Amino acid sequence: MKVIIIAAGSATRLEKITKGKPKGLLEINGKSIIQRQIELFKKYNIDDIIIITGPHKEFGISNVTYVEDTNYENHDVLGSLMVASNFLNGEVLTCYSDVLFNEEILKQILNFNGEIGIPIDLDWEKNYVGRIQHPKSEADNVILKDTAILEIRKNIPNCNSNEVIGEFLGPIIFSENGAKIFVEKYNKLKKTHQGNFHNAISLSKAYLTDMIQELINNNIKIEPILIHGKWMEIDTPEDLRKAQKLFF
């Protein structure tokens, strides 16, 4: 198993705190987000760690592989991930550099034995109580029917009575074949796709959620991993203050 951490983007809503440095270097009670992630991965003997960076590479973390996304301003998260496509092989876990989750959640993710799985929180709305700067409408929601993911995008306000809405945490776990399917599908799209791409204005401006929806629409099984535990995306000063109370 290897881990790819996507850390190329800028922290627009945290600029006064990050001062241009990567968001993953924000400290939560004395440890950076990325340091906390890596320590947790290493606890589970995951030592093959790749960090995708933008122009700021002040991570200072040894024994990891750095891949620089020199074109990060011209594409979004999906494009950043695919800069490291040479590492998207074998068993892989991808994650964002601004999402913290505890050991309980990592164990649930690593226990997945399908081809492509994404962690989903069905009790997600509690995370938005009192959260003003990062409202519920910005959540990456999914619609589930039984164990099938029907739709994934931001701000799904309602669903049918036999469906439920959850929130996608951000990580994706791949088997060897799942990673192969993902890369091959992306490479084909890159050669042929034009125009809007699901909720993005183009493939180059797509998020991971857009690619997941593309796979679903092509009958490629994306399985939900229903998680329980502490997790948080840190996107605003308000989020940072809350994270200080959740993660010690």
Short mmCIF file of N, CA and C in Angstrom, two decimals, residues 23-176:
data_model
loop_
_atom_site.label_atom_id
_atom_site.label_comp_id
_atom_site.label_asym_id
_atom_site.label_seq_id
_atom_site.Cartn_x
_atom_site.Cartn_y
_atom_site.Cartn_z
N LYS A 23 -1.26 24.53 2.93
CA LYS A 23 -2.23 24.36 4.01
C LYS A 23 -1.89 23.16 4.90
N GLY A 24 -1.29 22.14 4.30
CA GLY A 24 -0.93 20.95 5.06
C GLY A 24 0.08 21.20 6.15
N LEU A 25 0.76 22.37 6.11
CA LEU A 25 1.73 22.71 7.15
C LEU A 25 1.11 23.46 8.33
N LEU A 26 -0.19 23.72 8.26
CA LEU A 26 -0.87 24.33 9.40
C LEU A 26 -0.73 23.42 10.62
N GLU A 27 -0.42 24.02 11.75
CA GLU A 27 -0.23 23.22 12.96
C GLU A 27 -1.51 23.11 13.76
N ILE A 28 -1.77 21.89 14.20
CA ILE A 28 -2.87 21.59 15.11
C ILE A 28 -2.24 21.12 16.41
N ASN A 29 -2.26 21.96 17.42
CA ASN A 29 -1.66 21.63 18.71
C ASN A 29 -0.21 21.14 18.57
N GLY A 30 0.56 21.90 17.80
CA GLY A 30 2.00 21.65 17.73
C GLY A 30 2.46 20.70 16.64
N LYS A 31 1.53 20.10 15.90
CA LYS A 31 1.91 19.20 14.81
C LYS A 31 1.16 19.61 13.55
N SER A 32 1.85 19.62 12.41
CA SER A 32 1.19 19.98 11.16
C SER A 32 0.20 18.89 10.75
N ILE A 33 -0.74 19.29 9.90
CA ILE A 33 -1.73 18.33 9.41
C ILE A 33 -1.04 17.15 8.72
N ILE A 34 -0.09 17.46 7.84
CA ILE A 34 0.59 16.38 7.10
C ILE A 34 1.42 15.51 8.03
N GLN A 35 2.06 16.12 9.02
CA GLN A 35 2.83 15.32 9.98
C GLN A 35 1.91 14.33 10.70
N ARG A 36 0.74 14.80 11.09
CA ARG A 36 -0.22 13.92 11.76
C ARG A 36 -0.67 12.79 10.84
N GLN A 37 -0.93 13.13 9.57
CA GLN A 37 -1.33 12.10 8.61
C GLN A 37 -0.25 11.04 8.46
N ILE A 38 0.99 11.50 8.25
CA ILE A 38 2.09 10.57 8.00
C ILE A 38 2.35 9.68 9.21
N GLU A 39 2.30 10.25 10.40
CA GLU A 39 2.50 9.44 11.61
C GLU A 39 1.45 8.35 11.72
N LEU A 40 0.22 8.68 11.36
CA LEU A 40 -0.85 7.68 11.41
C LEU A 40 -0.64 6.60 10.36
N PHE A 41 -0.24 6.99 9.16
CA PHE A 41 0.02 5.99 8.11
C PHE A 41 1.16 5.06 8.51
N LYS A 42 2.21 5.63 9.06
CA LYS A 42 3.36 4.82 9.44
C LYS A 42 3.02 3.84 10.57
N LYS A 43 2.08 4.22 11.41
CA LYS A 43 1.62 3.31 12.47
C LYS A 43 1.04 2.03 11.88
N TYR A 44 0.53 2.13 10.65
CA TYR A 44 -0.02 0.97 9.95
C TYR A 44 0.93 0.47 8.86
N ASN A 45 2.22 0.75 9.07
CA ASN A 45 3.29 0.25 8.20
C ASN A 45 3.15 0.70 6.76
N ILE A 46 2.57 1.89 6.57
CA ILE A 46 2.52 2.48 5.23
C ILE A 46 3.65 3.50 5.15
N ASP A 47 4.74 3.10 4.52
CA ASP A 47 5.94 3.94 4.47
C ASP A 47 6.17 4.56 3.10
N ASP A 48 5.46 4.07 2.09
CA ASP A 48 5.62 4.59 0.73
C ASP A 48 4.64 5.76 0.56
N ILE A 49 5.13 6.97 0.80
CA ILE A 49 4.28 8.15 0.84
C ILE A 49 4.76 9.16 -0.21
N ILE A 50 3.83 9.60 -1.03
CA ILE A 50 4.11 10.58 -2.09
C ILE A 50 3.35 11.85 -1.77
N ILE A 51 4.01 12.99 -1.80
CA ILE A 51 3.35 14.28 -1.57
C ILE A 51 3.42 15.09 -2.86
N ILE A 52 2.25 15.48 -3.36
CA ILE A 52 2.18 16.33 -4.55
C ILE A 52 2.19 17.78 -4.08
N THR A 53 3.20 18.53 -4.49
CA THR A 53 3.36 19.91 -4.03
C THR A 53 3.13 20.89 -5.17
N GLY A 54 2.87 22.14 -4.79
CA GLY A 54 2.88 23.25 -5.73
C GLY A 54 4.26 23.89 -5.68
N PRO A 55 4.34 25.21 -5.90
CA PRO A 55 5.64 25.88 -5.90
C PRO A 55 6.27 25.96 -4.51
N HIS A 56 5.42 25.89 -3.46
CA HIS A 56 5.95 25.94 -2.10
C HIS A 56 6.20 24.51 -1.62
N LYS A 57 7.45 24.23 -1.32
CA LYS A 57 7.83 22.86 -0.98
C LYS A 57 8.49 22.81 0.40
N GLU A 58 8.04 23.69 1.30
CA GLU A 58 8.72 23.78 2.60
C GLU A 58 8.22 22.74 3.59
N PHE A 59 8.03 21.51 3.15
CA PHE A 59 7.45 20.51 4.04
C PHE A 59 8.46 20.00 5.06
N GLY A 60 9.71 19.88 4.65
CA GLY A 60 10.74 19.46 5.60
C GLY A 60 10.53 18.06 6.15
N ILE A 61 9.85 17.22 5.39
CA ILE A 61 9.58 15.86 5.84
C ILE A 61 10.48 14.92 5.03
N SER A 62 11.24 14.11 5.73
CA SER A 62 12.17 13.20 5.05
C SER A 62 11.51 11.85 4.81
N ASN A 63 12.16 11.05 3.98
CA ASN A 63 11.70 9.69 3.67
C ASN A 63 10.32 9.66 3.01
N VAL A 64 10.03 10.69 2.24
CA VAL A 64 8.83 10.69 1.39
C VAL A 64 9.27 11.08 -0.02
N THR A 65 8.41 10.82 -0.99
CA THR A 65 8.69 11.21 -2.38
C THR A 65 7.89 12.45 -2.71
N TYR A 66 8.56 13.48 -3.23
CA TYR A 66 7.87 14.71 -3.62
C TYR A 66 7.68 14.73 -5.13
N VAL A 67 6.48 15.10 -5.55
CA VAL A 67 6.18 15.30 -6.97
C VAL A 67 5.66 16.72 -7.11
N GLU A 68 6.33 17.55 -7.90
CA GLU A 68 5.90 18.95 -8.03
C GLU A 68 4.90 19.10 -9.16
N ASP A 69 3.78 19.73 -8.83
CA ASP A 69 2.77 20.07 -9.83
C ASP A 69 3.07 21.48 -10.32
N THR A 70 3.83 21.58 -11.39
CA THR A 70 4.25 22.89 -11.89
C THR A 70 3.12 23.64 -12.59
N ASN A 71 2.03 22.94 -12.86
CA ASN A 71 0.91 23.53 -13.60
C ASN A 71 -0.33 23.70 -12.72
N TYR A 72 -0.12 23.74 -11.40
CA TYR A 72 -1.25 23.66 -10.47
C TYR A 72 -2.26 24.80 -10.63
N GLU A 73 -1.81 25.95 -11.12
CA GLU A 73 -2.73 27.08 -11.27
C GLU A 73 -3.70 26.89 -12.43
N ASN A 74 -3.40 25.97 -13.33
CA ASN A 74 -4.22 25.78 -14.53
C ASN A 74 -5.14 24.56 -14.46
N HIS A 75 -5.09 23.84 -13.38
CA HIS A 75 -6.04 22.74 -13.22
C HIS A 75 -6.43 22.62 -11.75
N ASP A 76 -7.35 21.72 -11.48
CA ASP A 76 -7.81 21.57 -10.10
C ASP A 76 -7.32 20.24 -9.54
N VAL A 77 -8.02 19.73 -8.53
CA VAL A 77 -7.48 18.61 -7.74
C VAL A 77 -7.24 17.36 -8.58
N LEU A 78 -8.17 17.05 -9.48
CA LEU A 78 -7.98 15.85 -10.31
C LEU A 78 -6.70 15.96 -11.13
N GLY A 79 -6.48 17.12 -11.73
CA GLY A 79 -5.26 17.32 -12.51
C GLY A 79 -4.01 17.20 -11.66
N SER A 80 -4.07 17.71 -10.43
CA SER A 80 -2.92 17.58 -9.52
C SER A 80 -2.63 16.12 -9.21
N LEU A 81 -3.67 15.36 -8.91
CA LEU A 81 -3.46 13.94 -8.63
C LEU A 81 -2.81 13.24 -9.81
N MET A 82 -3.24 13.56 -11.02
CA MET A 82 -2.74 12.84 -12.18
C MET A 82 -1.32 13.24 -12.56
N VAL A 83 -0.79 14.31 -11.97
CA VAL A 83 0.64 14.61 -12.11
C VAL A 83 1.47 13.46 -11.54
N ALA A 84 0.90 12.78 -10.56
CA ALA A 84 1.58 11.64 -9.94
C ALA A 84 1.02 10.31 -10.44
N SER A 85 0.51 10.30 -11.67
CA SER A 85 -0.13 9.08 -12.19
C SER A 85 0.83 7.89 -12.26
N ASN A 86 2.12 8.15 -12.36
CA ASN A 86 3.09 7.05 -12.38
C ASN A 86 3.10 6.28 -11.07
N PHE A 87 2.58 6.91 -10.01
CA PHE A 87 2.51 6.24 -8.71
C PHE A 87 1.14 5.63 -8.45
N LEU A 88 0.19 5.89 -9.35
CA LEU A 88 -1.16 5.32 -9.19
C LEU A 88 -1.18 3.91 -9.76
N ASN A 89 -0.52 3.03 -9.04
CA ASN A 89 -0.49 1.62 -9.43
C ASN A 89 -0.36 0.78 -8.17
N GLY A 90 -0.76 -0.47 -8.27
CA GLY A 90 -0.79 -1.29 -7.08
C GLY A 90 -1.89 -0.81 -6.15
N GLU A 91 -1.79 -1.14 -4.87
CA GLU A 91 -2.77 -0.69 -3.89
C GLU A 91 -2.40 0.73 -3.46
N VAL A 92 -3.35 1.65 -3.59
CA VAL A 92 -3.08 3.07 -3.35
C VAL A 92 -4.21 3.69 -2.54
N LEU A 93 -3.83 4.58 -1.63
CA LEU A 93 -4.79 5.44 -0.94
C LEU A 93 -4.42 6.88 -1.26
N THR A 94 -5.37 7.63 -1.81
CA THR A 94 -5.13 9.06 -2.05
C THR A 94 -5.88 9.87 -1.01
N CYS A 95 -5.33 11.01 -0.63
CA CYS A 95 -6.03 11.86 0.33
C CYS A 95 -5.62 13.31 0.15
N TYR A 96 -6.44 14.19 0.68
CA TYR A 96 -6.15 15.62 0.66
C TYR A 96 -5.24 15.97 1.83
N SER A 97 -4.51 17.07 1.69
CA SER A 97 -3.59 17.50 2.75
C SER A 97 -4.28 18.31 3.83
N ASP A 98 -5.57 18.60 3.66
CA ASP A 98 -6.27 19.44 4.64
C ASP A 98 -7.41 18.70 5.34
N VAL A 99 -7.40 17.37 5.27
CA VAL A 99 -8.42 16.58 5.94
C VAL A 99 -7.75 15.70 6.99
N LEU A 100 -8.18 15.87 8.22
CA LEU A 100 -7.68 15.05 9.32
C LEU A 100 -8.72 14.00 9.67
N PHE A 101 -8.27 12.79 9.93
CA PHE A 101 -9.18 11.75 10.43
C PHE A 101 -8.42 10.90 11.43
N ASN A 102 -9.16 10.28 12.35
CA ASN A 102 -8.49 9.54 13.41
C ASN A 102 -8.22 8.09 13.00
N GLU A 103 -7.58 7.38 13.90
CA GLU A 103 -7.16 6.00 13.62
C GLU A 103 -8.35 5.09 13.32
N GLU A 104 -9.45 5.32 14.01
CA GLU A 104 -10.64 4.50 13.80
C GLU A 104 -11.09 4.55 12.34
N ILE A 105 -11.07 5.74 11.76
CA ILE A 105 -11.48 5.88 10.36
C ILE A 105 -10.47 5.25 9.42
N LEU A 106 -9.17 5.44 9.68
CA LEU A 106 -8.16 4.83 8.81
C LEU A 106 -8.31 3.31 8.79
N LYS A 107 -8.56 2.71 9.95
CA LYS A 107 -8.74 1.25 10.00
C LYS A 107 -9.90 0.81 9.12
N GLN A 108 -11.00 1.57 9.18
CA GLN A 108 -12.17 1.22 8.36
C GLN A 108 -11.85 1.32 6.87
N ILE A 109 -11.07 2.33 6.50
CA ILE A 109 -10.68 2.48 5.09
C ILE A 109 -9.78 1.33 4.65
N LEU A 110 -8.79 1.01 5.48
CA LEU A 110 -7.82 -0.03 5.10
C LEU A 110 -8.44 -1.42 5.08
N ASN A 111 -9.56 -1.61 5.76
CA ASN A 111 -10.24 -2.91 5.74
C ASN A 111 -11.04 -3.14 4.46
N PHE A 112 -11.12 -2.13 3.63
CA PHE A 112 -11.85 -2.25 2.36
C PHE A 112 -11.15 -3.26 1.45
N ASN A 113 -11.94 -4.14 0.83
CA ASN A 113 -11.32 -5.15 -0.05
C ASN A 113 -11.93 -5.19 -1.44
N GLY A 114 -12.56 -4.09 -1.86
CA GLY A 114 -13.07 -3.99 -3.22
C GLY A 114 -12.05 -3.35 -4.14
N GLU A 115 -12.52 -2.80 -5.26
CA GLU A 115 -11.60 -2.20 -6.23
C GLU A 115 -11.41 -0.70 -6.03
N ILE A 116 -12.51 0.04 -5.86
CA ILE A 116 -12.42 1.47 -5.59
C ILE A 116 -13.43 1.79 -4.49
N GLY A 117 -12.95 2.36 -3.40
CA GLY A 117 -13.84 2.68 -2.28
C GLY A 117 -13.63 4.10 -1.80
N ILE A 118 -14.72 4.72 -1.33
CA ILE A 118 -14.63 6.07 -0.79
C ILE A 118 -15.33 6.12 0.57
N PRO A 119 -14.69 6.72 1.59
CA PRO A 119 -15.31 6.82 2.90
C PRO A 119 -16.42 7.86 2.91
N ILE A 120 -17.53 7.50 3.53
CA ILE A 120 -18.71 8.35 3.58
C ILE A 120 -19.23 8.42 5.02
N ASP A 121 -19.56 9.63 5.45
CA ASP A 121 -20.11 9.87 6.78
C ASP A 121 -21.60 10.13 6.63
N LEU A 122 -22.42 9.22 7.18
CA LEU A 122 -23.87 9.43 7.11
C LEU A 122 -24.37 10.37 8.20
N ASP A 123 -23.55 10.57 9.22
CA ASP A 123 -23.91 11.48 10.31
C ASP A 123 -23.20 12.82 10.12
N TRP A 124 -23.12 13.25 8.89
CA TRP A 124 -22.28 14.38 8.49
C TRP A 124 -22.80 15.74 8.93
N GLU A 125 -24.11 15.89 9.07
CA GLU A 125 -24.66 17.22 9.32
C GLU A 125 -24.24 17.80 10.66
N LYS A 126 -23.89 16.92 11.60
CA LYS A 126 -23.43 17.41 12.90
C LYS A 126 -22.15 18.24 12.77
N ASN A 127 -21.36 17.96 11.73
CA ASN A 127 -20.10 18.69 11.53
C ASN A 127 -20.31 20.14 11.15
N TYR A 128 -21.54 20.49 10.79
CA TYR A 128 -21.81 21.85 10.32
C TYR A 128 -22.60 22.68 11.33
N VAL A 129 -22.85 22.12 12.49
CA VAL A 129 -23.54 22.88 13.53
C VAL A 129 -22.63 24.01 14.01
N GLY A 130 -23.10 25.24 13.91
CA GLY A 130 -22.31 26.39 14.33
C GLY A 130 -21.17 26.75 13.40
N ARG A 131 -21.14 26.14 12.24
CA ARG A 131 -20.05 26.37 11.28
C ARG A 131 -20.52 27.41 10.26
N ILE A 132 -20.03 28.62 10.36
CA ILE A 132 -20.53 29.73 9.55
C ILE A 132 -19.69 29.92 8.29
N GLN A 133 -18.37 29.90 8.45
CA GLN A 133 -17.47 30.21 7.33
C GLN A 133 -17.42 29.11 6.27
N HIS A 134 -17.76 27.90 6.68
CA HIS A 134 -17.76 26.75 5.76
C HIS A 134 -19.12 26.07 5.89
N PRO A 135 -20.15 26.58 5.20
CA PRO A 135 -21.51 26.08 5.40
C PRO A 135 -21.76 24.70 4.79
N LYS A 136 -22.87 24.13 5.19
CA LYS A 136 -23.27 22.79 4.74
C LYS A 136 -23.37 22.70 3.22
N SER A 137 -23.68 23.81 2.58
CA SER A 137 -23.83 23.81 1.12
C SER A 137 -22.52 23.52 0.39
N GLU A 138 -21.38 23.56 1.10
CA GLU A 138 -20.09 23.27 0.49
C GLU A 138 -19.66 21.82 0.66
N ALA A 139 -20.50 21.02 1.31
CA ALA A 139 -20.16 19.62 1.53
C ALA A 139 -20.15 18.84 0.22
N ASP A 140 -19.22 17.90 0.10
CA ASP A 140 -19.22 16.96 -1.02
C ASP A 140 -20.17 15.82 -0.67
N ASN A 141 -21.40 15.95 -1.12
CA ASN A 141 -22.44 14.99 -0.75
C ASN A 141 -22.50 13.81 -1.71
N VAL A 142 -23.05 12.72 -1.20
CA VAL A 142 -23.33 11.54 -2.02
C VAL A 142 -24.77 11.11 -1.74
N ILE A 143 -25.41 10.54 -2.75
CA ILE A 143 -26.70 9.88 -2.56
C ILE A 143 -26.46 8.38 -2.62
N LEU A 144 -26.91 7.69 -1.57
CA LEU A 144 -26.78 6.24 -1.49
C LEU A 144 -28.15 5.59 -1.55
N LYS A 145 -28.24 4.52 -2.30
CA LYS A 145 -29.42 3.66 -2.28
C LYS A 145 -28.94 2.26 -2.00
N ASP A 146 -29.29 1.74 -0.83
CA ASP A 146 -28.72 0.49 -0.34
C ASP A 146 -27.19 0.66 -0.28
N THR A 147 -26.43 -0.11 -1.05
CA THR A 147 -24.97 0.04 -1.03
C THR A 147 -24.44 0.66 -2.32
N ALA A 148 -25.33 1.25 -3.10
CA ALA A 148 -24.91 1.85 -4.37
C ALA A 148 -24.83 3.36 -4.26
N ILE A 149 -23.73 3.93 -4.77
CA ILE A 149 -23.60 5.39 -4.84
C ILE A 149 -24.21 5.83 -6.17
N LEU A 150 -25.24 6.67 -6.08
CA LEU A 150 -25.93 7.13 -7.28
C LEU A 150 -25.37 8.44 -7.81
N GLU A 151 -25.00 9.32 -6.88
CA GLU A 151 -24.58 10.66 -7.28
C GLU A 151 -23.60 11.21 -6.26
N ILE A 152 -22.66 12.01 -6.73
CA ILE A 152 -21.71 12.69 -5.84
C ILE A 152 -21.45 14.09 -6.39
N ARG A 153 -21.67 15.08 -5.55
CA ARG A 153 -21.43 16.47 -5.92
C ARG A 153 -21.64 17.34 -4.69
N LYS A 154 -21.32 18.60 -4.81
CA LYS A 154 -21.55 19.53 -3.71
C LYS A 154 -23.04 19.84 -3.57
N ASN A 155 -23.46 19.96 -2.30
CA ASN A 155 -24.77 20.52 -1.97
C ASN A 155 -25.93 19.76 -2.60
N ILE A 156 -26.16 18.55 -2.10
CA ILE A 156 -27.36 17.80 -2.48
C ILE A 156 -28.37 17.99 -1.35
N PRO A 157 -29.40 18.80 -1.54
CA PRO A 157 -30.29 19.16 -0.42
C PRO A 157 -31.28 18.08 -0.03
N ASN A 158 -31.67 17.20 -0.96
CA ASN A 158 -32.67 16.19 -0.62
C ASN A 158 -32.54 14.99 -1.55
N CYS A 159 -33.24 13.92 -1.19
CA CYS A 159 -33.21 12.70 -1.98
C CYS A 159 -34.54 11.98 -1.82
N ASN A 160 -34.72 10.88 -2.52
CA ASN A 160 -35.94 10.09 -2.41
C ASN A 160 -36.01 9.38 -1.06
N SER A 161 -37.19 8.93 -0.71
CA SER A 161 -37.41 8.33 0.61
C SER A 161 -36.62 7.04 0.82
N ASN A 162 -36.28 6.35 -0.26
CA ASN A 162 -35.51 5.10 -0.14
C ASN A 162 -34.01 5.31 -0.33
N GLU A 163 -33.58 6.57 -0.25
CA GLU A 163 -32.17 6.91 -0.40
C GLU A 163 -31.70 7.70 0.83
N VAL A 164 -30.39 7.81 0.99
CA VAL A 164 -29.83 8.62 2.07
C VAL A 164 -28.71 9.50 1.51
N ILE A 165 -28.47 10.61 2.19
CA ILE A 165 -27.40 11.53 1.81
C ILE A 165 -26.27 11.43 2.82
N GLY A 166 -25.05 11.33 2.34
CA GLY A 166 -23.88 11.34 3.20
C GLY A 166 -22.87 12.36 2.69
N GLU A 167 -21.71 12.41 3.36
CA GLU A 167 -20.63 13.30 2.92
C GLU A 167 -19.37 12.49 2.65
N PHE A 168 -18.77 12.77 1.51
CA PHE A 168 -17.50 12.15 1.10
C PHE A 168 -16.36 12.85 1.82
N LEU A 169 -15.49 12.07 2.48
CA LEU A 169 -14.40 12.65 3.27
C LEU A 169 -13.24 13.15 2.41
N GLY A 170 -13.03 12.54 1.25
CA GLY A 170 -11.91 12.95 0.39
C GLY A 170 -10.96 11.85 -0.02
N PRO A 171 -10.63 10.89 0.87
CA PRO A 171 -9.73 9.81 0.45
C PRO A 171 -10.41 8.86 -0.55
N ILE A 172 -9.58 8.24 -1.38
CA ILE A 172 -10.03 7.17 -2.27
C ILE A 172 -9.04 6.02 -2.10
N ILE A 173 -9.55 4.81 -1.93
CA ILE A 173 -8.68 3.65 -1.82
C ILE A 173 -8.88 2.77 -3.04
N PHE A 174 -7.76 2.35 -3.62
CA PHE A 174 -7.77 1.57 -4.86
C PHE A 174 -7.08 0.22 -4.65
N SER A 175 -7.66 -0.82 -5.22
CA SER A 175 -6.91 -2.05 -5.43
C SER A 175 -6.01 -1.85 -6.64
N GLU A 176 -5.19 -2.83 -6.94
CA GLU A 176 -4.33 -2.72 -8.13
C GLU A 176 -5.18 -2.52 -9.39
#
